[in-house]
Amino acid sequence: MFVATNNEAFIIDLARGDTEKYRLKIFNHLNGFMGQEIAQNALFLDQSDTLWIPSATCLSKISVHDFNLTDNPGNVRIKSINEIPVAWNHDQLSIHLKDPNLKIDFESYGFVRPENVRYQYSLDGGNHWSMYDDRDFIFLDGISSGTYKFMVRAVMGSMPNKDQYVSDQIVLHVSVTFLQGAQISFVCTFCRYWIFNFYNHLFLVFQESADQIQGERKSNQISSDSHAPIPTKSPLYF
């Protein structure tokens, strides 16, 4: 049975067999099926058992004999950086930032329950790791220009084995534009404060030097006066 929704297609094997359970598999962008608003009008099965699947975004086809209902093992991938999608086959990425803030989104894919996935990340190539968390994104505030090796791990299941993880990584070349927004205001305020204090200190130094020179002149004048001969009065003759 083929069931289509807006963004996913479900293949259900109605032959229960010995397990008494239906086999089901989801096809979407996480495993290569890119259709959206799938099969709004109809599906078409031709004489060679090829199933044609129309959608609002693309036309897909697959042989009904090629359906593989084996569950894909869970995996993890880096999805986007600052809302910019990251290619599936990624290695490194250069990012130019106006503000030193970075948001990295990642996601699990495969036939797993998203609520049972835990993630941890490292920004220095695996030397230091965060604690496991169920959030599938991180915010990095105040990041500096430089090269970072971002790594993310995922463990799955209600009682996950932390030694059995899947991972993804990307090398980020980050360039932060110098002096933006509040930074300019802060630097201008600091410069005004520094200039004011510099000239105030310079003024005090000159004033102290002037007072010292004036004091030395007065001291020299007093010293000169103390060594001058005392005038004597001439005798009066009558």
Short mmCIF file of N, CA and C in Angstrom, two decimals, residues 73-74 88-89 117 124 126 145-146 159 181 207 228 230:
data_model
loop_
_atom_site.label_atom_id
_atom_site.label_comp_id
_atom_site.label_asym_id
_atom_site.label_seq_id
_atom_site.Cartn_x
_atom_site.Cartn_y
_atom_site.Cartn_z
N PRO A 73 19.40 2.33 9.52
CA PRO A 73 19.92 2.65 10.85
C PRO A 73 19.90 4.15 11.09
N GLY A 74 19.71 4.51 12.33
CA GLY A 74 19.67 5.93 12.65
C GLY A 74 21.02 6.59 12.40
N TRP A 88 24.60 17.78 1.92
CA TRP A 88 24.76 16.46 2.53
C TRP A 88 26.21 16.04 2.55
N ASN A 89 26.89 16.19 1.43
CA ASN A 89 28.31 15.81 1.36
C ASN A 89 29.16 17.05 1.65
N VAL A 117 16.25 10.67 20.78
CA VAL A 117 17.60 10.98 20.32
C VAL A 117 18.23 12.00 21.26
N ASP A 124 36.00 21.99 19.21
CA ASP A 124 37.45 21.97 19.06
C ASP A 124 37.95 20.63 18.57
N GLY A 126 36.74 17.60 19.09
CA GLY A 126 36.53 16.45 19.95
C GLY A 126 37.34 16.44 21.24
N SER A 145 36.64 35.26 15.11
CA SER A 145 37.13 34.79 13.81
C SER A 145 38.14 33.67 14.03
N GLY A 146 38.09 32.68 13.16
CA GLY A 146 39.01 31.55 13.29
C GLY A 146 38.47 30.32 12.60
N MET A 159 17.05 3.98 26.39
CA MET A 159 18.21 3.71 27.25
C MET A 159 19.44 3.55 26.36
N GLY A 181 27.66 47.52 15.13
CA GLY A 181 26.57 47.83 16.05
C GLY A 181 27.05 48.33 17.40
N GLN A 207 50.96 71.19 34.73
CA GLN A 207 50.69 72.11 35.84
C GLN A 207 51.64 71.85 37.00
N ALA A 228 73.30 88.43 49.68
CA ALA A 228 73.67 89.79 49.25
C ALA A 228 74.23 90.57 50.45
N ILE A 230 74.94 93.45 53.25
CA ILE A 230 74.01 94.37 53.91
C ILE A 230 74.57 95.78 53.79
#
